[in-house]
Coordinates of C-alpha atoms in Angstrom, one line a residue:
M1 CA -19.4 -14.7 11.1
T2 CA -17.1 -12.1 10.4
S3 CA -18.0 -8.5 11.8
H4 CA -18.3 -5.9 9.0
T5 CA -17.1 -2.9 11.3
F6 CA -14.4 -1.4 13.3
R7 CA -13.8 1.1 16.1
I8 CA -10.9 3.0 14.9
G9 CA -9.4 4.1 18.3
G10 CA -12.0 3.1 20.2
E11 CA -14.0 6.2 18.6
L12 CA -14.3 5.7 15.3
D13 CA -16.7 3.4 13.7
V14 CA -16.6 2.6 10.2
R15 CA -17.2 -0.1 7.8
R16 CA -14.4 -2.9 7.4
L17 CA -14.2 -2.6 3.8
G18 CA -13.0 1.1 2.7
F19 CA -12.0 2.8 -0.7
G20 CA -8.5 4.0 -1.7
A21 CA -9.2 6.8 -4.0
M22 CA -5.4 7.0 -5.1
R23 CA -6.5 5.6 -8.5
L24 CA -8.8 8.4 -9.3
P25 CA -8.0 10.3 -12.3
T26 CA -7.8 14.2 -11.3
E27 CA -7.3 16.3 -14.4
P28 CA -10.2 18.0 -16.1
G29 CA -12.5 16.1 -18.5
P30 CA -14.2 12.7 -18.9
D31 CA -12.1 10.8 -16.8
R32 CA -12.7 13.4 -13.9
E33 CA -16.0 13.4 -14.4
N34 CA -15.9 9.8 -13.8
A35 CA -13.6 9.6 -10.9
L36 CA -16.4 12.1 -9.4
A37 CA -19.2 9.2 -9.8
V38 CA -16.9 6.8 -8.5
A39 CA -16.2 8.2 -5.0
R40 CA -20.2 9.2 -5.1
R41 CA -21.1 5.6 -5.9
A42 CA -19.0 4.1 -3.2
V43 CA -20.7 6.3 -0.4
E44 CA -23.9 5.2 -2.1
L45 CA -22.5 1.9 -1.7
G46 CA -22.2 1.9 2.1
V47 CA -18.4 2.7 2.4
T48 CA -17.4 4.6 5.4
L49 CA -14.1 4.8 5.3
I50 CA -11.7 6.5 2.0
D51 CA -8.2 6.7 2.1
T52 CA -6.3 9.8 0.4
A53 CA -2.9 11.2 0.6
H54 CA -1.1 14.5 0.0
L55 CA 1.4 12.6 -2.3
Y56 CA -2.1 11.1 -4.9
G57 CA -1.5 14.8 -7.2
G58 CA -0.2 16.8 -4.9
G59 CA -3.5 17.3 -3.0
A60 CA -5.4 17.0 -6.0
N61 CA -7.1 13.6 -5.1
E62 CA -8.1 15.6 -1.5
E63 CA -9.6 18.1 -3.8
L64 CA -11.6 15.8 -6.0
L65 CA -12.9 14.2 -2.6
A66 CA -14.2 17.3 -1.8
E67 CA -16.0 18.2 -4.8
A68 CA -17.6 14.7 -5.0
L69 CA -18.7 14.4 -1.2
H70 CA -19.0 17.8 0.4
P71 CA -20.6 18.6 2.3
Y72 CA -19.9 14.8 4.0
P73 CA -22.7 12.6 5.4
E74 CA -22.6 11.8 8.6
G75 CA -20.3 9.1 9.6
L76 CA -18.0 9.4 6.7
L77 CA -14.1 9.3 7.5
I78 CA -11.9 10.4 5.3
T79 CA -8.5 9.5 6.1
T80 CA -5.4 11.4 4.5
K81 CA -1.6 11.2 4.4
V82 CA 1.3 13.8 5.0
G83 CA 5.3 12.9 4.9
V84 CA 6.1 13.0 1.3
A85 CA 6.8 16.3 -0.4
R86 CA 8.2 17.6 -3.5
T87 CA 11.7 19.1 -1.9
G88 CA 14.2 16.8 -3.8
P89 CA 16.9 18.6 -5.4
G90 CA 15.2 18.5 -8.6
G91 CA 11.4 19.1 -7.3
E92 CA 11.3 15.7 -6.8
W93 CA 8.9 13.8 -4.6
K94 CA 10.9 12.6 -1.3
L95 CA 10.2 11.6 2.3
D96 CA 10.0 14.6 4.3
G97 CA 8.9 14.5 7.5
R98 CA 10.5 18.0 8.8
P99 CA 8.0 19.5 11.3
A100 CA 7.1 22.9 8.8
I101 CA 6.1 20.4 6.0
L102 CA 4.1 18.4 7.9
R103 CA 2.1 21.4 9.4
E104 CA 2.1 22.8 5.9
Q105 CA 0.6 19.5 4.2
V106 CA -1.9 19.5 7.2
E107 CA -3.0 22.6 6.9
Q108 CA -3.6 22.5 2.6
A109 CA -5.4 19.3 3.6
L110 CA -7.9 20.8 5.6
R111 CA -8.7 23.4 2.8
R112 CA -8.7 21.0 0.0
L113 CA -10.8 18.2 2.1
R114 CA -13.1 21.4 3.4
L115 CA -12.6 20.0 7.0
E116 CA -12.0 21.5 10.8
R117 CA -9.8 18.9 11.7
I118 CA -9.0 15.4 10.4
E119 CA -10.5 13.1 12.3
L120 CA -7.9 10.4 11.0
L121 CA -4.2 11.5 9.8
Q122 CA -1.3 9.1 8.9
L123 CA 1.9 9.5 8.5
H124 CA 2.9 8.4 4.8
R125 CA 6.4 7.1 5.6
I126 CA 8.5 7.8 8.4
D127 CA 11.4 10.4 7.2
P128 CA 15.2 8.8 8.2
E129 CA 16.2 12.3 7.8
T130 CA 14.3 13.7 10.5
P131 CA 14.2 12.5 14.0
L132 CA 11.4 10.1 14.7
A133 CA 10.5 12.4 17.5
D134 CA 10.3 15.5 15.8
Q135 CA 7.6 14.3 13.4
L136 CA 5.2 12.8 15.7
G137 CA 5.6 15.5 17.9
T138 CA 4.6 17.8 15.2
L139 CA 1.5 15.8 14.9
R140 CA 0.7 15.4 18.3
E141 CA 1.1 19.4 18.6
L142 CA -1.8 19.6 15.7
Q143 CA -3.9 16.9 17.8
T144 CA -3.6 19.0 20.8
E145 CA -4.7 22.5 18.5
G146 CA -7.8 20.6 17.4
L147 CA -6.7 20.2 13.6
V148 CA -6.2 16.5 13.9
G149 CA -8.1 14.0 16.0
R150 CA -6.1 10.6 15.7
I151 CA -2.6 9.6 14.2
G152 CA -2.0 6.9 12.0
L153 CA 1.4 5.2 10.6
S154 CA 2.2 3.8 7.0
E155 CA 4.7 1.1 6.2
V156 CA 6.2 0.8 9.2
T157 CA 7.9 -2.3 11.2
V158 CA 7.2 -4.0 14.3
A159 CA 10.1 -2.1 16.2
D160 CA 8.6 1.4 14.5
L161 CA 5.6 1.1 16.0
E162 CA 6.9 0.5 19.3
R163 CA 8.8 3.5 19.1
A164 CA 5.8 5.5 17.8
R165 CA 4.1 4.1 20.5
E166 CA 6.4 5.4 23.3
I167 CA 5.5 9.1 21.7
I168 CA 1.7 9.1 20.6
D169 CA -1.0 6.9 20.3
V170 CA -0.8 5.0 17.3
V171 CA -4.7 4.0 15.9
S172 CA -4.0 2.6 12.6
V173 CA -0.9 1.1 10.5
Q174 CA -1.3 1.3 6.9
N175 CA 1.3 -1.7 5.2
R176 CA 1.3 -3.5 2.1
Y177 CA -0.7 -6.6 2.6
S178 CA -2.8 -9.1 1.0
L179 CA -3.6 -12.9 0.4
L180 CA -0.6 -13.3 -1.6
D181 CA 1.6 -11.0 -0.1
R182 CA 2.3 -10.9 3.9
E183 CA 5.7 -9.8 4.4
H184 CA 4.3 -7.7 7.2
E185 CA 2.4 -10.3 9.5
P186 CA 4.4 -9.5 12.1
V187 CA 3.1 -5.7 12.1
L188 CA -0.7 -7.4 11.5
A189 CA 0.2 -9.5 14.7
A190 CA 1.1 -6.8 16.5
C191 CA -1.8 -4.2 15.8
E192 CA -4.2 -7.4 16.4
E193 CA -2.5 -7.4 20.1
A194 CA -3.2 -3.4 20.4
G195 CA -6.5 -3.2 18.7
I196 CA -5.1 -1.1 16.4
A197 CA -6.5 -0.9 12.8
F198 CA -4.7 -2.2 10.1
L199 CA -5.2 -1.0 6.1
P200 CA -3.7 -2.9 3.5
W201 CA -2.9 -0.8 0.9
R202 CA -2.6 -2.9 -2.5
P203 CA -5.2 -5.3 -0.8
V204 CA -5.5 -7.8 -4.0
A205 CA -2.2 -9.0 -5.7
W206 CA -1.6 -11.6 -8.1
G207 CA 1.3 -14.2 -8.2
E208 CA 2.4 -17.2 -9.4
T209 CA 0.4 -19.2 -11.7
G210 CA -0.7 -21.9 -9.1
A211 CA -1.3 -19.7 -6.7
D212 CA -3.6 -17.5 -9.0
A213 CA -5.5 -21.0 -9.8
G214 CA -6.2 -21.8 -6.3
I215 CA -7.6 -18.5 -5.9
A216 CA -9.5 -18.9 -9.1
A217 CA -10.8 -22.5 -7.9
V218 CA -12.2 -20.8 -4.6
A219 CA -13.7 -18.3 -6.5
A220 CA -15.6 -20.9 -8.8
D221 CA -16.9 -22.8 -5.2
L222 CA -18.1 -19.7 -4.0
G223 CA -19.5 -18.5 -7.1
A224 CA -17.2 -15.1 -6.6
T225 CA -14.6 -13.6 -8.7
P226 CA -10.9 -14.0 -7.3
T227 CA -10.7 -10.2 -6.5
Q228 CA -13.8 -11.1 -3.7
V229 CA -12.3 -13.8 -2.9
A230 CA -9.1 -11.8 -2.1
L231 CA -11.0 -9.4 -0.1
A232 CA -13.2 -12.0 1.8
W233 CA -9.8 -13.7 3.0
L234 CA -8.6 -10.3 4.4
L235 CA -12.0 -9.5 6.3
D236 CA -11.3 -12.9 7.4
R237 CA -8.2 -12.8 8.3
S238 CA -8.1 -10.7 11.4
P239 CA -11.1 -8.3 12.8
V240 CA -8.5 -5.1 13.0
V241 CA -8.2 -5.4 9.1
L242 CA -9.9 -3.0 7.0
P243 CA -9.0 -3.4 3.3
I244 CA -9.0 0.0 1.3
P245 CA -8.7 -1.5 -2.7
G246 CA -8.8 1.6 -5.3
T247 CA -10.4 1.4 -8.8
A248 CA -11.3 4.2 -11.2
R249 CA -14.5 2.2 -12.4
I250 CA -17.8 2.2 -11.0
E251 CA -18.4 -2.2 -11.9
H252 CA -15.1 -2.9 -10.1
L253 CA -15.9 -0.8 -7.2
E254 CA -19.6 -2.6 -6.9
E255 CA -17.5 -6.0 -7.2
N256 CA -15.0 -4.8 -4.6
V257 CA -18.2 -3.8 -2.1
A258 CA -19.8 -7.0 -2.3
A259 CA -16.7 -9.0 -1.1
A260 CA -18.3 -8.0 2.2
G261 CA -20.9 -10.2 1.8
L262 CA -18.8 -13.4 1.0
E263 CA -18.2 -16.1 3.5
L264 CA -15.4 -18.4 3.4
T265 CA -15.8 -22.3 4.3
P266 CA -13.2 -23.6 6.8
A267 CA -11.9 -25.3 3.6
H268 CA -11.5 -22.6 1.7
R269 CA -10.0 -20.7 4.2
D270 CA -7.7 -23.3 4.7
R271 CA -6.7 -24.0 1.1
L272 CA -6.2 -19.8 0.6
D273 CA -3.7 -19.9 3.7
R274 CA -1.7 -22.3 2.3
L275 CA -0.7 -19.9 -0.8
G276 CA 0.9 -17.0 1.2
R277 CA 4.1 -16.2 -0.6
P278 CA 7.1 -13.4 0.6
A279 CA 6.7 -10.0 -1.4
D280 CA 8.7 -9.5 -4.1
G281 CA 8.8 -5.3 -4.3
A282 CA 7.1 -2.8 -2.2
P283 CA 5.6 -0.2 -4.8
T284 CA 4.7 3.1 -3.8
G285 CA 1.3 3.5 -1.9

């Protein structure tokens, strides 16, 4: 029987099927009002893990979540990410892990999310132009100051994870991963061995016609949708996997959350396991 909860860092109890807020529109108008309703509905449905980032609208996504959900219900974990900033030559987004930038983004996130402490902060990407010790050292300082509770990483290799764990206690990793995109299988294995939460972004991805047909066939057998099958496979894949599917539509949100109640048979799981293929790209997430 699949466990539906996980304790991040041995302390933060969350339901394993979370919600990624990246797709929620933040511009004023009907779409924003709908986005507020989607965020509130996620919590009504029992979601206790919501993922956002400074990159998503330059903090506008964080503000949206605060407007929708503050004061936050007990047990709700909103995790955000820092380390991407508009500091490129033309003001474009680029990886920026300089200590001053990381500190500024954490302070902005605290204000936008209306929090005194970010219980789980993730480094959006490792900035190759800034020493890793400086990036993680800054996050550790913020942790010591009480502004950050726990630290995670995003889009890292096994080697990156090993190096980081020499500097900080890593409690989560957020990498691209799905039924049809298993490039980061070694990272998942390392997380499972260490008891580190693994948050797959883009957890539902479609691929070749044959693979999609295989998923559809399993869905038909179970009376579910292909999306639900893909999410159920992730939950079944490892107890440390915490999928964070995102959507801007309430009906899709409800479909996603219902996937937590879908149990795969061994035969279905074996069939799905054989559908995996290498990733063909890595969009920003």
